[in-house]
PDB file of C-alpha atoms in Angstrom:
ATOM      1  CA  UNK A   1      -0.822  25.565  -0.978  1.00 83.00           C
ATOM      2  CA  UNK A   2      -0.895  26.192  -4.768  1.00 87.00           C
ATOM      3  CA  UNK A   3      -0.563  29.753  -6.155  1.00 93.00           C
ATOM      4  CA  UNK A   4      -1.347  30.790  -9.193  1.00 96.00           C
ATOM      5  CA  UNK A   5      -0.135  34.288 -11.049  1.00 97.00           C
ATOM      6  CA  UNK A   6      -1.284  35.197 -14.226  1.00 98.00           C
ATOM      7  CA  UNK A   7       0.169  37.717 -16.481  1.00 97.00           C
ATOM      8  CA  UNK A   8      -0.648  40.719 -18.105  1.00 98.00           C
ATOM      9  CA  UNK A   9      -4.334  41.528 -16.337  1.00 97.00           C
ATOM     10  CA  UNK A  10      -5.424  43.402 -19.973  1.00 98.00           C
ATOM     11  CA  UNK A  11      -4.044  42.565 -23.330  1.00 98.00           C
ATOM     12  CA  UNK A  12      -4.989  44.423 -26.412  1.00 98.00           C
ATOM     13  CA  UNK A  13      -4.440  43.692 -29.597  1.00 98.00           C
ATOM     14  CA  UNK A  14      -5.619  44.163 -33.609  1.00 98.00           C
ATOM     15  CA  UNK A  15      -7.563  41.700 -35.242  1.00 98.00           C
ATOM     16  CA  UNK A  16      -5.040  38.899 -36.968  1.00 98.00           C
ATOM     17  CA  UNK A  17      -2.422  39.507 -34.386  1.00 98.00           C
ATOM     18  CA  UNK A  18      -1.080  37.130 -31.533  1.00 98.00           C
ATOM     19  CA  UNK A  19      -1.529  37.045 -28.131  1.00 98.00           C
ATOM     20  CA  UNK A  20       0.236  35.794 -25.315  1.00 98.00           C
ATOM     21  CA  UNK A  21      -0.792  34.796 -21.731  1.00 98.00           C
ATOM     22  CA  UNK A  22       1.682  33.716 -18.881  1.00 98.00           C
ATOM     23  CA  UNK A  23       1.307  31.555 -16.118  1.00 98.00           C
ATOM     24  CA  UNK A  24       3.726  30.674 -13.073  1.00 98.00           C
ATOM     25  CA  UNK A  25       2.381  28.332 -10.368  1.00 97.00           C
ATOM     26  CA  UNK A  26       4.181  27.584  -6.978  1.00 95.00           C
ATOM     27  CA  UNK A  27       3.662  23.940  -5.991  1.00 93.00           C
ATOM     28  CA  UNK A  28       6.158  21.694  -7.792  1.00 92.00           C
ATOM     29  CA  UNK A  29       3.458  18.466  -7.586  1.00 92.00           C
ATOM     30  CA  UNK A  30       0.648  20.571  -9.561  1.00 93.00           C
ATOM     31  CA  UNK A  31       0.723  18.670 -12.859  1.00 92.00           C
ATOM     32  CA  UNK A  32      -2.655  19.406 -14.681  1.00 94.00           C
ATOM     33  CA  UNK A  33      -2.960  23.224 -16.407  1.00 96.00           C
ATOM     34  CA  UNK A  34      -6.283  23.761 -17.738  1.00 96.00           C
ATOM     35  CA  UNK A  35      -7.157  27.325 -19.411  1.00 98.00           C
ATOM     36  CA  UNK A  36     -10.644  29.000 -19.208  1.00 97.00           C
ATOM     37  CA  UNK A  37     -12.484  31.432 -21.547  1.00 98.00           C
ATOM     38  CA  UNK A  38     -14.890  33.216 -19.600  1.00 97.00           C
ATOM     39  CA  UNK A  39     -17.578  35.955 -21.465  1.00 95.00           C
ATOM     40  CA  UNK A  40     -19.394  38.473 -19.474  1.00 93.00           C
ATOM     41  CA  UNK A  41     -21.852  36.986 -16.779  1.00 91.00           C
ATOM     42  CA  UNK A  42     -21.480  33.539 -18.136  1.00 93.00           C
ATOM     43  CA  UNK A  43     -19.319  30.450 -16.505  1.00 95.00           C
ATOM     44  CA  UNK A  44     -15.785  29.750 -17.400  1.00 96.00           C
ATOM     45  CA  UNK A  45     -15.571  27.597 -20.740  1.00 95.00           C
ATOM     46  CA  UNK A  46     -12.381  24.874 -20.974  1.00 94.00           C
ATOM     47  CA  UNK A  47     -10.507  25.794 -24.092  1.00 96.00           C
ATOM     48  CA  UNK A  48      -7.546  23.888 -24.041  1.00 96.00           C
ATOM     49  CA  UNK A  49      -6.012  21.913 -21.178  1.00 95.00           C
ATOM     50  CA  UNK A  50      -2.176  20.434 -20.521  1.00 95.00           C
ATOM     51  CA  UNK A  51      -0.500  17.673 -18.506  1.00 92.00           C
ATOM     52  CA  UNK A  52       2.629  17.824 -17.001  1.00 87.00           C
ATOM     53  CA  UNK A  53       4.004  14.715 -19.162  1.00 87.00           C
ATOM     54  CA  UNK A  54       3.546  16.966 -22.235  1.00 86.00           C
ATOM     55  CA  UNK A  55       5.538  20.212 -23.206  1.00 92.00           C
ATOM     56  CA  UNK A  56       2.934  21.705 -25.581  1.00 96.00           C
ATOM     57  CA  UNK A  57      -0.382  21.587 -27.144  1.00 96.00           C
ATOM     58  CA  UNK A  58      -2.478  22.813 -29.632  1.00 97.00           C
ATOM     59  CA  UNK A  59      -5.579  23.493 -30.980  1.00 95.00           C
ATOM     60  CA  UNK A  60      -6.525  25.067 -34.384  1.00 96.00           C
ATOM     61  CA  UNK A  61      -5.320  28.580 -33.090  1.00 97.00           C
ATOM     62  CA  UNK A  62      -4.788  28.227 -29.833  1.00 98.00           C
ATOM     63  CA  UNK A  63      -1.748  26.608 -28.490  1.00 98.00           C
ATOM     64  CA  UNK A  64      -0.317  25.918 -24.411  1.00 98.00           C
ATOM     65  CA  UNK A  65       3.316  25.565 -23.913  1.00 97.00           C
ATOM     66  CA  UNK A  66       4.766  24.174 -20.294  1.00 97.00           C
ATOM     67  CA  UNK A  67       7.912  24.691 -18.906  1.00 95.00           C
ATOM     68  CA  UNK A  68       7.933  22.060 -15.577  1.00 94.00           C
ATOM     69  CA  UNK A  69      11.543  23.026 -14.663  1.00 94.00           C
ATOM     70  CA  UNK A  70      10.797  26.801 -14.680  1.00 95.00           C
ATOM     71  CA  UNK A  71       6.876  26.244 -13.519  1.00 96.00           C
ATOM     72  CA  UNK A  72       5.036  27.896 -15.900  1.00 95.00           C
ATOM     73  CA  UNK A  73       2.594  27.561 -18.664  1.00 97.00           C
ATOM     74  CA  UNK A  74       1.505  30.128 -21.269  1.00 98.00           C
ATOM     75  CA  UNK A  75      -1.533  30.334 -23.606  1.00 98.00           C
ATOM     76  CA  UNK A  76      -0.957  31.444 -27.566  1.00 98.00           C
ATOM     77  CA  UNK A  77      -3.617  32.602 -29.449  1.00 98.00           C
ATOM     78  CA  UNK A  78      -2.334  33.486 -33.228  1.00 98.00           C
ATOM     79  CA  UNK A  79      -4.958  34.824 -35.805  1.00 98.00           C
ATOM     80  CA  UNK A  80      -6.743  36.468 -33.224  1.00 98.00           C
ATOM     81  CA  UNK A  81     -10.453  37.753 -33.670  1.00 97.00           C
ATOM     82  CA  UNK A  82     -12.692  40.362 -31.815  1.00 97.00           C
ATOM     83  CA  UNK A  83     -15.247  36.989 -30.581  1.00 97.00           C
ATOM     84  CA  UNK A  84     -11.729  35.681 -29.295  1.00 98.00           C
ATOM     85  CA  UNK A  85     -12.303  39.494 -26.955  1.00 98.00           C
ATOM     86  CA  UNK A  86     -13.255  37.973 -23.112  1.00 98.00           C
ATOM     87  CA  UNK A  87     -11.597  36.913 -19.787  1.00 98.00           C
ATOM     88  CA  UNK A  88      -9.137  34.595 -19.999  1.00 98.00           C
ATOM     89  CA  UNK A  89      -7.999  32.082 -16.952  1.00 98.00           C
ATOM     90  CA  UNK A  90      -5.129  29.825 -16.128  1.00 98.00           C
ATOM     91  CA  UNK A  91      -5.487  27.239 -13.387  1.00 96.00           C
ATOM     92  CA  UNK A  92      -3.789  24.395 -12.078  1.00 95.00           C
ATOM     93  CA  UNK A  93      -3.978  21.462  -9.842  1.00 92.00           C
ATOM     94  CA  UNK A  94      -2.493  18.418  -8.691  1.00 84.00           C
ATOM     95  CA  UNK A  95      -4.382  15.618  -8.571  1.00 81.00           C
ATOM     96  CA  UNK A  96      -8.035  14.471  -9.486  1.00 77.00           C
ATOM     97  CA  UNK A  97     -10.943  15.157  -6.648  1.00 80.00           C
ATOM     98  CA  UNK A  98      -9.005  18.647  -5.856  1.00 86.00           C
ATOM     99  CA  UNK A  99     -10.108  21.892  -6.578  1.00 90.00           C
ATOM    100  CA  UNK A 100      -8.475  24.612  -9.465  1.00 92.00           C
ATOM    101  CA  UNK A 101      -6.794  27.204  -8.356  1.00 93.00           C
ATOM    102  CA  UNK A 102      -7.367  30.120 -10.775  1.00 95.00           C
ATOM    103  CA  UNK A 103      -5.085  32.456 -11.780  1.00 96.00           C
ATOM    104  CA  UNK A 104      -6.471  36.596 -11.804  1.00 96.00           C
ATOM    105  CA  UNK A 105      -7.308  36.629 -15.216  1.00 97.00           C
ATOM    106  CA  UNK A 106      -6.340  38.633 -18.432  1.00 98.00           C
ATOM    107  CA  UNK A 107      -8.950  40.650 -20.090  1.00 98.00           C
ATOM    108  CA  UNK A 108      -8.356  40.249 -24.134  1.00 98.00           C
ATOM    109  CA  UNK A 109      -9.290  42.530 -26.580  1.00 98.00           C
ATOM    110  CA  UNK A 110      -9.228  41.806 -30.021  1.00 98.00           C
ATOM    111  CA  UNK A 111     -10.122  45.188 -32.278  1.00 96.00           C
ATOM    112  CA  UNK A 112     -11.344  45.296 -35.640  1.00 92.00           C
TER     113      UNK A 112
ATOM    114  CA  UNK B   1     -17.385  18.915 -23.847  1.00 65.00           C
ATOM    115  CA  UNK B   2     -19.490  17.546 -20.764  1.00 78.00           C
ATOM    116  CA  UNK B   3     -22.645  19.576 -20.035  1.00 89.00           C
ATOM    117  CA  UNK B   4     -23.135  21.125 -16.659  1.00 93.00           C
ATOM    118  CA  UNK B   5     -26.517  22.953 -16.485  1.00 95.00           C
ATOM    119  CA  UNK B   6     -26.975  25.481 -13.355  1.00 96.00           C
ATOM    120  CA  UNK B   7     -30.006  27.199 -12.553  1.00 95.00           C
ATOM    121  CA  UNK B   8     -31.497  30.082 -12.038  1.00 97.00           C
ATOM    122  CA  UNK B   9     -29.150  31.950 -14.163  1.00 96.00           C
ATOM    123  CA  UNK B  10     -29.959  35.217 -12.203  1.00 96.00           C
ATOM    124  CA  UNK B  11     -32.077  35.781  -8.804  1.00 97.00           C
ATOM    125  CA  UNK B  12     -32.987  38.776  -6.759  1.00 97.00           C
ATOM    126  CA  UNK B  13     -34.402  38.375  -3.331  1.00 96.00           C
ATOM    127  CA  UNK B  14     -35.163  40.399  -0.242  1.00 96.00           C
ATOM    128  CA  UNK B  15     -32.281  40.296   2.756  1.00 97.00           C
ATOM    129  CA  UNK B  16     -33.298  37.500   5.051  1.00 97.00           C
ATOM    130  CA  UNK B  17     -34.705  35.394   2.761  1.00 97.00           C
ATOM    131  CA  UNK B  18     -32.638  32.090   1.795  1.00 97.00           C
ATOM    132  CA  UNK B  19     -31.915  30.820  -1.908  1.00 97.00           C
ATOM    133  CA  UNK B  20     -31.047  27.985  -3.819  1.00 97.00           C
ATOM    134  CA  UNK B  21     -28.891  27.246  -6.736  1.00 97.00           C
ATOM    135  CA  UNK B  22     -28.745  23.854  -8.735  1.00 97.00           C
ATOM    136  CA  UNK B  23     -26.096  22.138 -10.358  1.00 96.00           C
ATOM    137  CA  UNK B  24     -26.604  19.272 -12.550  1.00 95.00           C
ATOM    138  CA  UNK B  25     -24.273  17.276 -14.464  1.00 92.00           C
ATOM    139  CA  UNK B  26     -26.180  16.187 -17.586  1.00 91.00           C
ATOM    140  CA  UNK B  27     -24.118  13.638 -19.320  1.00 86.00           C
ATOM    141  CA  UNK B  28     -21.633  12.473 -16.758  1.00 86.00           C
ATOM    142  CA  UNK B  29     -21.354  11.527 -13.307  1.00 88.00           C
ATOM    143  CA  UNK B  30     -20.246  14.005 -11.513  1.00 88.00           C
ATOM    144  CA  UNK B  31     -18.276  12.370  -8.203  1.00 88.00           C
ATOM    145  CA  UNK B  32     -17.135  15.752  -7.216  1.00 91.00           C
ATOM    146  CA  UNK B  33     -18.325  19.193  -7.451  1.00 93.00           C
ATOM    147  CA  UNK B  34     -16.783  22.317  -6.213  1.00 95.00           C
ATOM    148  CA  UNK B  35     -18.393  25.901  -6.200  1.00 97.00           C
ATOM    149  CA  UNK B  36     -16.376  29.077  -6.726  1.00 96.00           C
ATOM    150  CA  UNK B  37     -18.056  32.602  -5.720  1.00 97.00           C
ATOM    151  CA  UNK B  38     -16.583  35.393  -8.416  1.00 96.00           C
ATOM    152  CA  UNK B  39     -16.943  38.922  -7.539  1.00 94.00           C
ATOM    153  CA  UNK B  40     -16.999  41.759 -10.377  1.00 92.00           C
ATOM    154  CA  UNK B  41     -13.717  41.880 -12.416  1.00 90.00           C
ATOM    155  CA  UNK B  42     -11.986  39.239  -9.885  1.00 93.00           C
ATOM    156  CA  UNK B  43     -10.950  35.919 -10.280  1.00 93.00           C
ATOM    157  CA  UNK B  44     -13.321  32.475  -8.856  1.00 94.00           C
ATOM    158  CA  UNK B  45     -13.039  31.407  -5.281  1.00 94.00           C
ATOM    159  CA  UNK B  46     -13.434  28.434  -4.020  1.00 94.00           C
ATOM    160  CA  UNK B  47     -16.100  28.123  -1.661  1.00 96.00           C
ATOM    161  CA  UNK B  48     -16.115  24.238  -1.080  1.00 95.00           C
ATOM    162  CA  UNK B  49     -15.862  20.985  -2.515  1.00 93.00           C
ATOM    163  CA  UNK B  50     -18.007  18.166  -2.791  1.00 92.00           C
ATOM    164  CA  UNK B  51     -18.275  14.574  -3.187  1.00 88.00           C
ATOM    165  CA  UNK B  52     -21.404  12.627  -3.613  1.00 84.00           C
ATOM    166  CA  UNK B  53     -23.116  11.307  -0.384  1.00 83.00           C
ATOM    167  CA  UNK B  54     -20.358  13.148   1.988  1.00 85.00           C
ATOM    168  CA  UNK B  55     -20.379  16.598   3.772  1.00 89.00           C
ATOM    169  CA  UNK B  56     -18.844  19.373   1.581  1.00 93.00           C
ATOM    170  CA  UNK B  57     -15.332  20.307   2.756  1.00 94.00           C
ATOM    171  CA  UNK B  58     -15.535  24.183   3.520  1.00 96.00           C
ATOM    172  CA  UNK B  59     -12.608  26.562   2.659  1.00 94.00           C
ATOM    173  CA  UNK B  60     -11.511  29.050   5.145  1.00 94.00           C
ATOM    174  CA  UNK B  61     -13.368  31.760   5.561  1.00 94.00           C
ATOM    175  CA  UNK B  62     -16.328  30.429   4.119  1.00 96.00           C
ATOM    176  CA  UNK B  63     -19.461  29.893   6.775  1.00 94.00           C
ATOM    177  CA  UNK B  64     -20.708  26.466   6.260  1.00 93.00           C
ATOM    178  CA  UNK B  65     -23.651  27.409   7.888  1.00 95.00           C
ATOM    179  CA  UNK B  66     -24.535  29.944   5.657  1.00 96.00           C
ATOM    180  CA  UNK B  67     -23.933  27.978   2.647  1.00 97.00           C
ATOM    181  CA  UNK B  68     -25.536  25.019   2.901  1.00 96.00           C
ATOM    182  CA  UNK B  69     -24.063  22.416   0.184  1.00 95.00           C
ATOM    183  CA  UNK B  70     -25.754  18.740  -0.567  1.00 91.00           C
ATOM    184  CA  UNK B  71     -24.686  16.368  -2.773  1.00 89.00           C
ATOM    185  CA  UNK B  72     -27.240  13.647  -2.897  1.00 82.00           C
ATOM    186  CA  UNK B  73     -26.869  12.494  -6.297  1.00 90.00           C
ATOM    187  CA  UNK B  74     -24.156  11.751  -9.057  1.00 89.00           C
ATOM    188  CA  UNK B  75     -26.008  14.595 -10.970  1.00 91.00           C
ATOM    189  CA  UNK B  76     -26.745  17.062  -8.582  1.00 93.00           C
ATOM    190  CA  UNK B  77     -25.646  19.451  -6.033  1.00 94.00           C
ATOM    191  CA  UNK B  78     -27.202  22.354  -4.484  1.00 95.00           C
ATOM    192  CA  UNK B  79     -25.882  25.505  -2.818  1.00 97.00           C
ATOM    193  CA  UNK B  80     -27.964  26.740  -0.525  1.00 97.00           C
ATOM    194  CA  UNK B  81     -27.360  30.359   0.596  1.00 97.00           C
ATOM    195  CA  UNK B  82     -29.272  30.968   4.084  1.00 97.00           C
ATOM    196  CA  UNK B  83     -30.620  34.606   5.158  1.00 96.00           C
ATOM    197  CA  UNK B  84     -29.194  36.329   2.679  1.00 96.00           C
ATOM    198  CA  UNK B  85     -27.753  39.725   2.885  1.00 96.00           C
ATOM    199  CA  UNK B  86     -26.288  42.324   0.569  1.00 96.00           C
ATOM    200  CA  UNK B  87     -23.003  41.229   1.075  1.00 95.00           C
ATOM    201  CA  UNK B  88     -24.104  37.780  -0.314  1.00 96.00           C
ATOM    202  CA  UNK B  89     -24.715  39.558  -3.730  1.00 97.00           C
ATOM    203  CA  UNK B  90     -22.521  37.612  -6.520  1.00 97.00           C
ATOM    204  CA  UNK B  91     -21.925  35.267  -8.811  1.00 97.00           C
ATOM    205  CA  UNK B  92     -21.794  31.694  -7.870  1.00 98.00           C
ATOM    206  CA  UNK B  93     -20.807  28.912 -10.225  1.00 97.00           C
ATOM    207  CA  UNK B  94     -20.628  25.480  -9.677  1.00 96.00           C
ATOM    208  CA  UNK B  95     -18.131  23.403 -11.483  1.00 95.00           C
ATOM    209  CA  UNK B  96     -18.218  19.230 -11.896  1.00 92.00           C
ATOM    210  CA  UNK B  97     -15.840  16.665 -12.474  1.00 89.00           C
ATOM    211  CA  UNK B  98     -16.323  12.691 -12.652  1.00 82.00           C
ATOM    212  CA  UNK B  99     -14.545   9.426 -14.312  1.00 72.00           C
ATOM    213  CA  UNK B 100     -16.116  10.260 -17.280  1.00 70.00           C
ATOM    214  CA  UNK B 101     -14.691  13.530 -17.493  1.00 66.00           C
ATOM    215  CA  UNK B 102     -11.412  12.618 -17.029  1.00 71.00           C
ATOM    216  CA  UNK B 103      -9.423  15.484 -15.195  1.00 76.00           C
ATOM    217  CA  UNK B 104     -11.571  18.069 -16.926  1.00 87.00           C
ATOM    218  CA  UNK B 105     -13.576  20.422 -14.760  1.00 90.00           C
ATOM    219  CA  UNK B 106     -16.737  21.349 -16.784  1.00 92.00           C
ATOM    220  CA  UNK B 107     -18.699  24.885 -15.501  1.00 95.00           C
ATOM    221  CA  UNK B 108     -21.975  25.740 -15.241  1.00 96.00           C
ATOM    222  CA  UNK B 109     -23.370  28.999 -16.505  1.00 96.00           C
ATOM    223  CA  UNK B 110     -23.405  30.714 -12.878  1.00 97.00           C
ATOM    224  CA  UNK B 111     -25.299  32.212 -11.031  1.00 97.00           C
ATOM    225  CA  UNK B 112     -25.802  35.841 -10.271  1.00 97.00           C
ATOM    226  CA  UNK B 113     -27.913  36.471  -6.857  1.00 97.00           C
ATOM    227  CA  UNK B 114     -28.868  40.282  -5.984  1.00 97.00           C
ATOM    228  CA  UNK B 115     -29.646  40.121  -2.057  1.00 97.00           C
ATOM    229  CA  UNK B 116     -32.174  43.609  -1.776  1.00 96.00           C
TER     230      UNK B 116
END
């Protein structure tokens, strides 16, 4: 089955700065890479989302890259702010109906 | 993004006692639903999967029997946790997907159950 590591389990960094989180998944036939925001004691929240027919994406500040050959995927964050501070999750599947399989998380913190 | 509204958002009950959590889909059909059990400062787990009108598929481990999933609806499932223990204490959150949706998942807000 599909596993999922997810890379570094705490990130800090200063307010306006970048951050980085890696991805590598296992099964070859995963082709759908979603990433989660998750705040304390509150569900996971979709922030950005990739298919395997497309290298990169982006979103106002936030940005996925995907490397198929090399399996894995990597969330940028540039600009960064302390509400951008939570747990962060990559996932990834292959095909519709089936469940995610989550990554471990990476804790962000943004200070001021 | 799609709306998927669980409820209660927190529950504490006394060991032995069963609970239930809802899951609703509120502006989509959800065709499948899956729900993930999260420990403190872990990732989610996925518990089982659902489609609408068909027994949940269990994952390993997990005691269908125990946690009783239905599926009735395009718009709701329920998770059903059956004598309850301390070792049931955690937070459950149900997740929903549907044509509508496309591929994305949508979560709810989860659950967090306290077993006394």
């Amino acid at each position: 089955g599909e596993n999922v590591e997810q890379h570094p389990s705490t990130l800090s960094v200063q307010e306006g700065d970048s951050a980085v989180i890696k991805c590598t998944y296992s099964d070859s036939a995963s082709n759908y890479f979603p990433w989660y925001k998750q705040e304390l004691g509150k569900g996971p929240q979709l922030i950005i989302d990739i298919r395997s027919n497309v290298g990169e994406k982006k979103d106002q500040r936030i940005a996925v890259t995907l490397n198929k050959t090399a399996k894995h995927f990597s969330l940028h964050i540039t600009e960064t702010q302390p509400e951008d501070s939570a747990v962060y999750f990559c996932a990834a599947r292959n095909q519709a109906g089936t469940a995610l399989i989550f990554g471990k998380g990476t804790t962000l913190s943004v200070s001021s | 993004g799609a709306v998927v509204s669980q409820h209660p958002s927190w529950v504490i009950c006394k060991s032995g006692t069963s609970v239930k959590i809802e899951c609703r889909s509120l502006d989509f059909q959800a065709t499948t639903m899956f729900w993930y059990r999260q420990f403190p400062k872990q990732s989610l787990m996925l518990m089982a999967t659902s489609n609408e009108g068909s027994k949940a598929t269990y994952e390993q481990g997990v005691e269908k029997d125990k946690f009783l999933i239905n599926h009735a609806s395009l718009t709701l499932s329920t998770l059903t946790v059956t004598s309850a223990h301390p070792e049931d204490s955690s937070f459950y959150i149900c997740s929903a997907e549907g044509t509508q949706s496309g591929e994305k998942l949508f979560f709810g807000s989860g659950t967090q159950l306290s077993v006394l």
